[in-house]
PDB file of N, CA and C in Angstrom:
ATOM      1  N   MET A 466       0.852  -1.171   0.000  1.00 59.00           N
ATOM      2  CA  MET A 466       0.000   0.000   0.000  1.00 59.00           C
ATOM      3  C   MET A 466       0.900   1.237   0.000  1.00 59.00           C
ATOM      4  N   ASN A 467       0.410   2.275  -0.610  1.00 65.00           N
ATOM      5  CA  ASN A 467       1.202   3.490  -0.763  1.00 65.00           C
ATOM      6  C   ASN A 467       1.456   4.176   0.579  1.00 65.00           C
ATOM      7  N   SER A 468       2.668   4.646   0.739  1.00 81.00           N
ATOM      8  CA  SER A 468       3.025   5.293   2.008  1.00 81.00           C
ATOM      9  C   SER A 468       2.349   6.652   2.189  1.00 81.00           C
ATOM     10  N   GLU A 469       1.830   7.240   1.109  1.00 89.00           N
ATOM     11  CA  GLU A 469       1.121   8.520   1.241  1.00 89.00           C
ATOM     12  C   GLU A 469      -0.121   8.363   2.120  1.00 89.00           C
ATOM     13  N   ILE A 470      -0.766   7.238   2.016  1.00 90.00           N
ATOM     14  CA  ILE A 470      -1.944   6.968   2.843  1.00 90.00           C
ATOM     15  C   ILE A 470      -1.540   6.884   4.316  1.00 90.00           C
ATOM     16  N   PHE A 471      -0.486   6.135   4.598  1.00 85.00           N
ATOM     17  CA  PHE A 471      -0.028   6.000   5.984  1.00 85.00           C
ATOM     18  C   PHE A 471       0.491   7.326   6.523  1.00 85.00           C
ATOM     19  N   SER A 472       1.167   8.095   5.698  1.00 86.00           N
ATOM     20  CA  SER A 472       1.648   9.414   6.128  1.00 86.00           C
ATOM     21  C   SER A 472       0.486  10.316   6.509  1.00 86.00           C
ATOM     22  N   PHE A 473      -0.576  10.270   5.717  1.00 88.00           N
ATOM     23  CA  PHE A 473      -1.760  11.075   6.020  1.00 88.00           C
ATOM     24  C   PHE A 473      -2.347  10.660   7.367  1.00 88.00           C
ATOM     25  N   LEU A 474      -2.476   9.353   7.568  1.00 84.00           N
ATOM     26  CA  LEU A 474      -3.051   8.860   8.823  1.00 84.00           C
ATOM     27  C   LEU A 474      -2.201   9.290  10.016  1.00 84.00           C
ATOM     28  N   LYS A 475      -0.892   9.199   9.897  1.00 79.00           N
ATOM     29  CA  LYS A 475      -0.006   9.620  10.991  1.00 79.00           C
ATOM     30  C   LYS A 475      -0.169  11.102  11.286  1.00 79.00           C
ATOM     31  N   LYS A 476      -0.267  11.895  10.244  1.00 80.00           N
ATOM     32  CA  LYS A 476      -0.330  13.346  10.396  1.00 80.00           C
ATOM     33  C   LYS A 476      -1.644  13.810  11.029  1.00 80.00           C
ATOM     34  N   HIS A 477      -2.743  13.209  10.637  1.00 72.00           N
ATOM     35  CA  HIS A 477      -4.055  13.719  11.031  1.00 72.00           C
ATOM     36  C   HIS A 477      -4.748  12.954  12.145  1.00 72.00           C
ATOM     37  N   CYS A 478      -4.267  11.802  12.485  1.00 65.00           N
ATOM     38  CA  CYS A 478      -5.021  10.974  13.431  1.00 65.00           C
ATOM     39  C   CYS A 478      -4.143  10.389  14.512  1.00 65.00           C
ATOM     40  N   SER A 479      -3.233  11.157  15.017  1.00 63.00           N
ATOM     41  CA  SER A 479      -2.314  10.617  16.007  1.00 63.00           C
ATOM     42  C   SER A 479      -2.921  10.525  17.402  1.00 63.00           C
ATOM     43  N   ALA A 480      -4.032  11.161  17.634  1.00 61.00           N
ATOM     44  CA  ALA A 480      -4.589  11.249  18.984  1.00 61.00           C
ATOM     45  C   ALA A 480      -5.102   9.912  19.518  1.00 61.00           C
ATOM     46  N   LYS A 481      -6.067   9.327  18.854  1.00 72.00           N
ATOM     47  CA  LYS A 481      -6.718   8.133  19.377  1.00 72.00           C
ATOM     48  C   LYS A 481      -6.916   7.114  18.263  1.00 72.00           C
ATOM     49  N   PRO A 482      -6.757   5.834  18.575  1.00 74.00           N
ATOM     50  CA  PRO A 482      -7.015   4.803  17.561  1.00 74.00           C
ATOM     51  C   PRO A 482      -8.442   4.868  17.007  1.00 74.00           C
ATOM     52  N   LYS A 483      -9.419   5.250  17.851  1.00 81.00           N
ATOM     53  CA  LYS A 483     -10.798   5.310  17.353  1.00 81.00           C
ATOM     54  C   LYS A 483     -10.942   6.370  16.259  1.00 81.00           C
ATOM     55  N   ASP A 484     -10.179   7.468  16.342  1.00 85.00           N
ATOM     56  CA  ASP A 484     -10.223   8.484  15.286  1.00 85.00           C
ATOM     57  C   ASP A 484      -9.756   7.902  13.953  1.00 85.00           C
ATOM     58  N   VAL A 485      -8.707   7.101  14.022  1.00 85.00           N
ATOM     59  CA  VAL A 485      -8.196   6.454  12.812  1.00 85.00           C
ATOM     60  C   VAL A 485      -9.214   5.437  12.310  1.00 85.00           C
ATOM     61  N   ASP A 486      -9.786   4.659  13.218  1.00 87.00           N
ATOM     62  CA  ASP A 486     -10.809   3.683  12.833  1.00 87.00           C
ATOM     63  C   ASP A 486     -11.971   4.367  12.121  1.00 87.00           C
ATOM     64  N   ARG A 487     -12.426   5.482  12.675  1.00 91.00           N
ATOM     65  CA  ARG A 487     -13.553   6.205  12.077  1.00 91.00           C
ATOM     66  C   ARG A 487     -13.210   6.679  10.668  1.00 91.00           C
ATOM     67  N   LEU A 488     -11.995   7.172  10.500  1.00 93.00           N
ATOM     68  CA  LEU A 488     -11.568   7.656   9.198  1.00 93.00           C
ATOM     69  C   LEU A 488     -11.500   6.512   8.190  1.00 93.00           C
ATOM     70  N   ILE A 489     -10.907   5.404   8.586  1.00 93.00           N
ATOM     71  CA  ILE A 489     -10.771   4.258   7.695  1.00 93.00           C
ATOM     72  C   ILE A 489     -12.141   3.688   7.324  1.00 93.00           C
ATOM     73  N   ILE A 490     -12.999   3.504   8.320  1.00 94.00           N
ATOM     74  CA  ILE A 490     -14.328   2.933   8.058  1.00 94.00           C
ATOM     75  C   ILE A 490     -15.156   3.867   7.178  1.00 94.00           C
ATOM     76  N   SER A 491     -15.144   5.143   7.488  1.00 96.00           N
ATOM     77  CA  SER A 491     -15.920   6.098   6.679  1.00 96.00           C
ATOM     78  C   SER A 491     -15.423   6.128   5.240  1.00 96.00           C
ATOM     79  N   ALA A 492     -14.111   6.109   5.059  1.00 96.00           N
ATOM     80  CA  ALA A 492     -13.546   6.115   3.702  1.00 96.00           C
ATOM     81  C   ALA A 492     -13.934   4.838   2.957  1.00 96.00           C
ATOM     82  N   PHE A 493     -13.881   3.706   3.645  1.00 96.00           N
ATOM     83  CA  PHE A 493     -14.262   2.430   3.034  1.00 96.00           C
ATOM     84  C   PHE A 493     -15.715   2.466   2.570  1.00 96.00           C
ATOM     85  N   LEU A 494     -16.584   2.959   3.422  1.00 96.00           N
ATOM     86  CA  LEU A 494     -18.006   3.027   3.073  1.00 96.00           C
ATOM     87  C   LEU A 494     -18.250   3.954   1.888  1.00 96.00           C
ATOM     88  N   VAL A 495     -17.630   5.118   1.896  1.00 95.00           N
ATOM     89  CA  VAL A 495     -17.828   6.084   0.807  1.00 95.00           C
ATOM     90  C   VAL A 495     -17.267   5.537  -0.502  1.00 95.00           C
ATOM     91  N   LYS A 496     -16.037   5.031  -0.455  1.00 95.00           N
ATOM     92  CA  LYS A 496     -15.376   4.545  -1.676  1.00 95.00           C
ATOM     93  C   LYS A 496     -16.146   3.402  -2.314  1.00 95.00           C
ATOM     94  N   ASN A 497     -16.794   2.580  -1.492  1.00 94.00           N
ATOM     95  CA  ASN A 497     -17.534   1.424  -1.999  1.00 94.00           C
ATOM     96  C   ASN A 497     -19.038   1.670  -2.107  1.00 94.00           C
ATOM     97  N   ASN A 498     -19.444   2.928  -1.935  1.00 94.00           N
ATOM     98  CA  ASN A 498     -20.863   3.305  -2.041  1.00 94.00           C
ATOM     99  C   ASN A 498     -21.758   2.442  -1.159  1.00 94.00           C
ATOM    100  N   LEU A 499     -21.325   2.235   0.074  1.00 94.00           N
ATOM    101  CA  LEU A 499     -22.094   1.429   1.020  1.00 94.00           C
ATOM    102  C   LEU A 499     -22.846   2.340   1.982  1.00 94.00           C
ATOM    103  N   VAL A 500     -24.075   1.951   2.305  1.00 94.00           N
ATOM    104  CA  VAL A 500     -24.901   2.705   3.239  1.00 94.00           C
ATOM    105  C   VAL A 500     -25.181   1.823   4.439  1.00 94.00           C
ATOM    106  N   VAL A 501     -24.931   2.353   5.610  1.00 95.00           N
ATOM    107  CA  VAL A 501     -25.215   1.628   6.847  1.00 95.00           C
ATOM    108  C   VAL A 501     -26.613   2.030   7.284  1.00 95.00           C
ATOM    109  N   ASP A 502     -27.476   1.049   7.362  1.00 93.00           N
ATOM    110  CA  ASP A 502     -28.867   1.333   7.690  1.00 93.00           C
ATOM    111  C   ASP A 502     -29.180   1.030   9.148  1.00 93.00           C
ATOM    112  N   ARG A 503     -28.947  -0.224   9.561  1.00 94.00           N
ATOM    113  CA  ARG A 503     -29.374  -0.616  10.900  1.00 94.00           C
ATOM    114  C   ARG A 503     -28.244  -1.082  11.809  1.00 94.00           C
ATOM    115  N   ASN A 504     -27.035  -1.039  11.354  1.00 94.00           N
ATOM    116  CA  ASN A 504     -25.923  -1.518  12.163  1.00 94.00           C
ATOM    117  C   ASN A 504     -25.486  -0.426  13.143  1.00 94.00           C
ATOM    118  N   ILE A 505     -25.945  -0.531  14.363  1.00 93.00           N
ATOM    119  CA  ILE A 505     -25.682   0.492  15.383  1.00 93.00           C
ATOM    120  C   ILE A 505     -24.183   0.604  15.659  1.00 93.00           C
ATOM    121  N   PHE A 506     -23.499  -0.517  15.690  1.00 92.00           N
ATOM    122  CA  PHE A 506     -22.062  -0.504  15.951  1.00 92.00           C
ATOM    123  C   PHE A 506     -21.325   0.309  14.887  1.00 92.00           C
ATOM    124  N   LEU A 507     -21.585   0.039  13.612  1.00 92.00           N
ATOM    125  CA  LEU A 507     -20.906   0.767  12.531  1.00 92.00           C
ATOM    126  C   LEU A 507     -21.299   2.237  12.493  1.00 92.00           C
ATOM    127  N   LYS A 508     -22.533   2.526  12.814  1.00 93.00           N
ATOM    128  CA  LYS A 508     -22.984   3.924  12.794  1.00 93.00           C
ATOM    129  C   LYS A 508     -22.160   4.807  13.722  1.00 93.00           C
ATOM    130  N   GLU A 509     -21.650   4.240  14.801  1.00 92.00           N
ATOM    131  CA  GLU A 509     -20.816   5.005  15.725  1.00 92.00           C
ATOM    132  C   GLU A 509     -19.480   5.418  15.105  1.00 92.00           C
ATOM    133  N   PHE A 510     -19.092   4.763  14.029  1.00 92.00           N
ATOM    134  CA  PHE A 510     -17.800   5.017  13.405  1.00 92.00           C
ATOM    135  C   PHE A 510     -17.893   5.879  12.150  1.00 92.00           C
ATOM    136  N   ILE A 511     -19.082   6.258  11.757  1.00 95.00           N
ATOM    137  CA  ILE A 511     -19.252   7.030  10.522  1.00 95.00           C
ATOM    138  C   ILE A 511     -19.064   8.520  10.790  1.00 95.00           C
ATOM    139  N   ILE A 512     -18.214   9.131   9.985  1.00 95.00           N
ATOM    140  CA  ILE A 512     -17.999  10.579  10.067  1.00 95.00           C
ATOM    141  C   ILE A 512     -19.071  11.248   9.208  1.00 95.00           C
ATOM    142  N   THR A 513     -19.807  12.194   9.803  1.00 94.00           N
ATOM    143  CA  THR A 513     -20.891  12.864   9.101  1.00 94.00           C
ATOM    144  C   THR A 513     -20.496  14.306   8.755  1.00 94.00           C
ATOM    145  N   PRO A 514     -21.182  14.907   7.783  1.00 94.00           N
ATOM    146  CA  PRO A 514     -20.889  16.308   7.436  1.00 94.00           C
ATOM    147  C   PRO A 514     -21.051  17.281   8.603  1.00 94.00           C
ATOM    148  N   GLU A 515     -21.865  16.925   9.582  1.00 95.00           N
ATOM    149  CA  GLU A 515     -22.057  17.794  10.744  1.00 95.00           C
ATOM    150  C   GLU A 515     -20.784  17.915  11.584  1.00 95.00           C
ATOM    151  N   GLU A 516     -19.920  16.932  11.474  1.00 94.00           N
ATOM    152  CA  GLU A 516     -18.633  16.960  12.175  1.00 94.00           C
ATOM    153  C   GLU A 516     -17.627  17.644  11.256  1.00 94.00           C
ATOM    154  N   LYS A 517     -17.690  18.939  11.204  1.00 94.00           N
ATOM    155  CA  LYS A 517     -16.975  19.712  10.185  1.00 94.00           C
ATOM    156  C   LYS A 517     -15.494  19.400  10.090  1.00 94.00           C
ATOM    157  N   LYS A 518     -14.787  19.440  11.193  1.00 92.00           N
ATOM    158  CA  LYS A 518     -13.338  19.200  11.172  1.00 92.00           C
ATOM    159  C   LYS A 518     -13.024  17.789  10.675  1.00 92.00           C
ATOM    160  N   GLU A 519     -13.695  16.794  11.237  1.00 92.00           N
ATOM    161  CA  GLU A 519     -13.463  15.407  10.847  1.00 92.00           C
ATOM    162  C   GLU A 519     -13.865  15.158   9.395  1.00 92.00           C
ATOM    163  N   PHE A 520     -14.944  15.821   8.960  1.00 96.00           N
ATOM    164  CA  PHE A 520     -15.416  15.629   7.590  1.00 96.00           C
ATOM    165  C   PHE A 520     -14.424  16.194   6.574  1.00 96.00           C
ATOM    166  N   VAL A 521     -13.784  17.297   6.904  1.00 95.00           N
ATOM    167  CA  VAL A 521     -12.748  17.864   6.021  1.00 95.00           C
ATOM    168  C   VAL A 521     -11.581  16.889   5.921  1.00 95.00           C
ATOM    169  N   ILE A 522     -11.184  16.312   7.049  1.00 93.00           N
ATOM    170  CA  ILE A 522     -10.095  15.330   7.040  1.00 93.00           C
ATOM    171  C   ILE A 522     -10.490  14.112   6.211  1.00 93.00           C
ATOM    172  N   LEU A 523     -11.722  13.639   6.368  1.00 95.00           N
ATOM    173  CA  LEU A 523     -12.219  12.514   5.577  1.00 95.00           C
ATOM    174  C   LEU A 523     -12.178  12.840   4.098  1.00 95.00           C
ATOM    175  N   THR A 524     -12.623  14.014   3.715  1.00 96.00           N
ATOM    176  CA  THR A 524     -12.632  14.418   2.314  1.00 96.00           C
ATOM    177  C   THR A 524     -11.213  14.425   1.743  1.00 96.00           C
ATOM    178  N   ASP A 525     -10.265  14.966   2.496  1.00 95.00           N
ATOM    179  CA  ASP A 525      -8.867  14.981   2.058  1.00 95.00           C
ATOM    180  C   ASP A 525      -8.308  13.561   1.952  1.00 95.00           C
ATOM    181  N   PHE A 526      -8.671  12.721   2.913  1.00 94.00           N
ATOM    182  CA  PHE A 526      -8.209  11.336   2.895  1.00 94.00           C
ATOM    183  C   PHE A 526      -8.770  10.583   1.692  1.00 94.00           C
ATOM    184  N   LEU A 527     -10.025  10.835   1.379  1.00 95.00           N
ATOM    185  CA  LEU A 527     -10.646  10.166   0.230  1.00 95.00           C
ATOM    186  C   LEU A 527      -9.961  10.531  -1.088  1.00 95.00           C
ATOM    187  N   VAL A 528      -9.482  11.745  -1.200  1.00 95.00           N
ATOM    188  CA  VAL A 528      -8.750  12.149  -2.407  1.00 95.00           C
ATOM    189  C   VAL A 528      -7.524  11.253  -2.575  1.00 95.00           C
ATOM    190  N   ILE A 529      -6.800  11.040  -1.484  1.00 94.00           N
ATOM    191  CA  ILE A 529      -5.607  10.195  -1.547  1.00 94.00           C
ATOM    192  C   ILE A 529      -5.982   8.741  -1.806  1.00 94.00           C
ATOM    193  N   VAL A 530      -6.997   8.245  -1.116  1.00 93.00           N
ATOM    194  CA  VAL A 530      -7.432   6.862  -1.291  1.00 93.00           C
ATOM    195  C   VAL A 530      -7.854   6.610  -2.736  1.00 93.00           C
ATOM    196  N   LYS A 531      -8.640   7.513  -3.294  1.00 92.00           N
ATOM    197  CA  LYS A 531      -9.103   7.333  -4.676  1.00 92.00           C
ATOM    198  C   LYS A 531      -7.946   7.379  -5.661  1.00 92.00           C
ATOM    199  N   LYS A 532      -6.938   8.185  -5.349  1.00 91.00           N
ATOM    200  CA  LYS A 532      -5.770   8.306  -6.225  1.00 91.00           C
ATOM    201  C   LYS A 532      -4.873   7.068  -6.115  1.00 91.00           C
ATOM    202  N   GLU A 533      -4.711   6.554  -4.915  1.00 90.00           N
ATOM    203  CA  GLU A 533      -3.733   5.492  -4.676  1.00 90.00           C
ATOM    204  C   GLU A 533      -4.297   4.070  -4.760  1.00 90.00           C
ATOM    205  N   LEU A 534      -5.581   3.916  -4.503  1.00 89.00           N
ATOM    206  CA  LEU A 534      -6.169   2.571  -4.499  1.00 89.00           C
ATOM    207  C   LEU A 534      -7.216   2.445  -5.599  1.00 89.00           C
ATOM    208  N   SER A 535      -6.957   1.577  -6.550  1.00 87.00           N
ATOM    209  CA  SER A 535      -7.966   1.350  -7.582  1.00 87.00           C
ATOM    210  C   SER A 535      -9.165   0.613  -6.993  1.00 87.00           C
ATOM    211  N   LYS A 536      -8.905  -0.215  -5.987  1.00 89.00           N
ATOM    212  CA  LYS A 536      -9.975  -0.895  -5.263  1.00 89.00           C
ATOM    213  C   LYS A 536      -9.715  -0.720  -3.777  1.00 89.00           C
ATOM    214  N   PHE A 537     -10.755  -0.705  -3.008  1.00 92.00           N
ATOM    215  CA  PHE A 537     -10.637  -0.574  -1.561  1.00 92.00           C
ATOM    216  C   PHE A 537     -11.530  -1.653  -0.970  1.00 92.00           C
ATOM    217  N   HIS A 538     -11.001  -2.882  -0.991  1.00 91.00           N
ATOM    218  CA  HIS A 538     -11.757  -4.025  -0.520  1.00 91.00           C
ATOM    219  C   HIS A 538     -11.257  -4.441   0.851  1.00 91.00           C
ATOM    220  N   PHE A 539     -11.667  -5.626   1.291  1.00 88.00           N
ATOM    221  CA  PHE A 539     -11.328  -6.064   2.637  1.00 88.00           C
ATOM    222  C   PHE A 539      -9.822  -6.184   2.864  1.00 88.00           C
ATOM    223  N   GLU A 540      -9.088  -6.609   1.865  1.00 86.00           N
ATOM    224  CA  GLU A 540      -7.636  -6.740   2.031  1.00 86.00           C
ATOM    225  C   GLU A 540      -7.006  -5.393   2.370  1.00 86.00           C
ATOM    226  N   GLU A 541      -7.388  -4.372   1.649  1.00 88.00           N
ATOM    227  CA  GLU A 541      -6.868  -3.030   1.907  1.00 88.00           C
ATOM    228  C   GLU A 541      -7.357  -2.505   3.260  1.00 88.00           C
ATOM    229  N   LEU A 542      -8.593  -2.825   3.585  1.00 89.00           N
ATOM    230  CA  LEU A 542      -9.162  -2.417   4.870  1.00 89.00           C
ATOM    231  C   LEU A 542      -8.383  -3.041   6.027  1.00 89.00           C
ATOM    232  N   ILE A 543      -8.082  -4.315   5.921  1.00 84.00           N
ATOM    233  CA  ILE A 543      -7.319  -5.011   6.959  1.00 84.00           C
ATOM    234  C   ILE A 543      -5.936  -4.393   7.109  1.00 84.00           C
ATOM    235  N   GLU A 544      -5.291  -4.109   5.996  1.00 83.00           N
ATOM    236  CA  GLU A 544      -3.953  -3.527   6.050  1.00 83.00           C
ATOM    237  C   GLU A 544      -3.970  -2.156   6.731  1.00 83.00           C
ATOM    238  N   LEU A 545      -4.996  -1.368   6.465  1.00 85.00           N
ATOM    239  CA  LEU A 545      -5.104  -0.069   7.122  1.00 85.00           C
ATOM    240  C   LEU A 545      -5.381  -0.215   8.622  1.00 85.00           C
ATOM    241  N   PHE A 546      -6.186  -1.189   8.988  1.00 80.00           N
ATOM    242  CA  PHE A 546      -6.453  -1.404  10.409  1.00 80.00           C
ATOM    243  C   PHE A 546      -5.193  -1.827  11.152  1.00 80.00           C
ATOM    244  N   GLU A 547      -4.309  -2.546  10.471  1.00 77.00           N
ATOM    245  CA  GLU A 547      -3.053  -2.915  11.121  1.00 77.00           C
ATOM    246  C   GLU A 547      -2.275  -1.665  11.523  1.00 77.00           C
ATOM    247  N   PHE A 548      -2.419  -0.618  10.756  1.00 73.00           N
ATOM    248  CA  PHE A 548      -1.732   0.633  11.059  1.00 73.00           C
ATOM    249  C   PHE A 548      -2.119   1.154  12.441  1.00 73.00           C
ATOM    250  N   VAL A 549      -3.342   0.887  12.848  1.00 71.00           N
ATOM    251  CA  VAL A 549      -3.858   1.395  14.122  1.00 71.00           C
ATOM    252  C   VAL A 549      -3.232   0.661  15.309  1.00 71.00           C
ATOM    253  N   ILE A 550      -2.787  -0.561  15.106  1.00 69.00           N
ATOM    254  CA  ILE A 550      -2.219  -1.348  16.197  1.00 69.00           C
ATOM    255  C   ILE A 550      -0.866  -0.757  16.582  1.00 69.00           C
ATOM    256  N   SER A 551      -0.719  -0.410  17.827  1.00 64.00           N
ATOM    257  CA  SER A 551       0.532   0.196  18.292  1.00 64.00           C
ATOM    258  C   SER A 551       1.668  -0.817  18.212  1.00 64.00           C
ATOM    259  N   PRO A 552       2.895  -0.342  18.024  1.00 64.00           N
ATOM    260  CA  PRO A 552       4.036  -1.267  17.968  1.00 64.00           C
ATOM    261  C   PRO A 552       4.157  -2.152  19.208  1.00 64.00           C
ATOM    262  N   SER A 553       3.855  -1.618  20.382  1.00 63.00           N
ATOM    263  CA  SER A 553       3.949  -2.436  21.598  1.00 63.00           C
ATOM    264  C   SER A 553       2.908  -3.553  21.581  1.00 63.00           C
ATOM    265  N   ASP A 554       1.702  -3.257  21.069  1.00 60.00           N
ATOM    266  CA  ASP A 554       0.671  -4.297  20.978  1.00 60.00           C
ATOM    267  C   ASP A 554       1.054  -5.359  19.961  1.00 60.00           C
ATOM    268  N   ARG A 555       1.735  -4.954  18.901  1.00 59.00           N
ATOM    269  CA  ARG A 555       2.179  -5.934  17.901  1.00 59.00           C
ATOM    270  C   ARG A 555       3.155  -6.919  18.520  1.00 59.00           C
ATOM    271  N   ILE A 556       4.034  -6.420  19.385  1.00 56.00           N
ATOM    272  CA  ILE A 556       5.019  -7.288  20.025  1.00 56.00           C
ATOM    273  C   ILE A 556       4.337  -8.215  21.022  1.00 56.00           C
ATOM    274  N   VAL A 557       3.461  -7.661  21.855  1.00 59.00           N
ATOM    275  CA  VAL A 557       2.805  -8.441  22.900  1.00 59.00           C
ATOM    276  C   VAL A 557       1.851  -9.476  22.322  1.00 59.00           C
ATOM    277  N   SER A 558       0.996  -9.051  21.380  1.00 61.00           N
ATOM    278  CA  SER A 558      -0.048  -9.945  20.884  1.00 61.00           C
ATOM    279  C   SER A 558       0.323 -10.643  19.584  1.00 61.00           C
ATOM    280  N   GLY A 559       1.392 -10.197  18.939  1.00 61.00           N
ATOM    281  CA  GLY A 559       1.768 -10.786  17.661  1.00 61.00           C
ATOM    282  C   GLY A 559       0.815 -10.399  16.547  1.00 61.00           C
ATOM    283  N   ALA A 560       0.077  -9.319  16.739  1.00 61.00           N
ATOM    284  CA  ALA A 560      -0.914  -8.882  15.761  1.00 61.00           C
ATOM    285  C   ALA A 560      -0.227  -8.221  14.570  1.00 61.00           C
ATOM    286  N   ILE A 561      -0.289  -8.885  13.448  1.00 61.00           N
ATOM    287  CA  ILE A 561       0.258  -8.316  12.216  1.00 61.00           C
ATOM    288  C   ILE A 561      -0.646  -8.686  11.054  1.00 61.00           C
ATOM    289  N   TYR A 562      -0.562  -7.901   9.992  1.00 56.00           N
ATOM    290  CA  TYR A 562      -1.327  -8.170   8.789  1.00 56.00           C
ATOM    291  C   TYR A 562      -0.681  -9.323   8.042  1.00 56.00           C
ATOM    292  N   THR A 563      -1.475 -10.296   7.658  1.00 62.00           N
ATOM    293  CA  THR A 563      -0.988 -11.403   6.857  1.00 62.00           C
ATOM    294  C   THR A 563      -1.652 -11.325   5.497  1.00 62.00           C
ATOM    295  N   PRO A 564      -0.877 -11.136   4.421  1.00 59.00           N
ATOM    296  CA  PRO A 564      -1.459 -11.020   3.086  1.00 59.00           C
ATOM    297  C   PRO A 564      -2.290 -12.243   2.702  1.00 59.00           C
ATOM    298  N   LEU A 565      -3.254 -12.031   1.838  1.00 61.00           N
ATOM    299  CA  LEU A 565      -4.188 -13.075   1.427  1.00 61.00           C
ATOM    300  C   LEU A 565      -3.471 -14.307   0.895  1.00 61.00           C
ATOM    301  N   ASN A 566      -2.476 -14.120   0.038  1.00 66.00           N
ATOM    302  CA  ASN A 566      -1.817 -15.296  -0.566  1.00 66.00           C
ATOM    303  C   ASN A 566      -1.149 -16.175   0.491  1.00 66.00           C
ATOM    304  N   ILE A 567      -0.689 -15.606   1.579  1.00 66.00           N
ATOM    305  CA  ILE A 567      -0.091 -16.393   2.660  1.00 66.00           C
ATOM    306  C   ILE A 567      -1.185 -17.060   3.494  1.00 66.00           C
ATOM    307  N   ARG A 568      -2.273 -16.346   3.767  1.00 61.00           N
ATOM    308  CA  ARG A 568      -3.375 -16.928   4.541  1.00 61.00           C
ATOM    309  C   ARG A 568      -3.989 -18.111   3.822  1.00 61.00           C
ATOM    310  N   GLU A 569      -4.075 -18.016   2.502  1.00 68.00           N
ATOM    311  CA  GLU A 569      -4.659 -19.130   1.737  1.00 68.00           C
ATOM    312  C   GLU A 569      -3.742 -20.321   1.744  1.00 68.00           C
TER     313      GLU A 569
END
């Protein structure tokens, strides 16, 4: 995955992992034209236009995502979520992204 995406995430979402999660999930939904109707859990992670600051960041992030990713499917989503895992958690839990070809 392109490092421009990770650089953006580091620059704009260093505060809390949930902020990064919200950005990634919202971008995934927008890029794939998905609408969350009844999933209460996912609705908590959607950035709305009413959240002006976050929505501007989402819009900027989507520009990069659309430029760098021809597709934004589960594999790309998983790789972005790995970014949220802190280095200390990776060491303790062994949590790392495993590419599809290796998992298969």
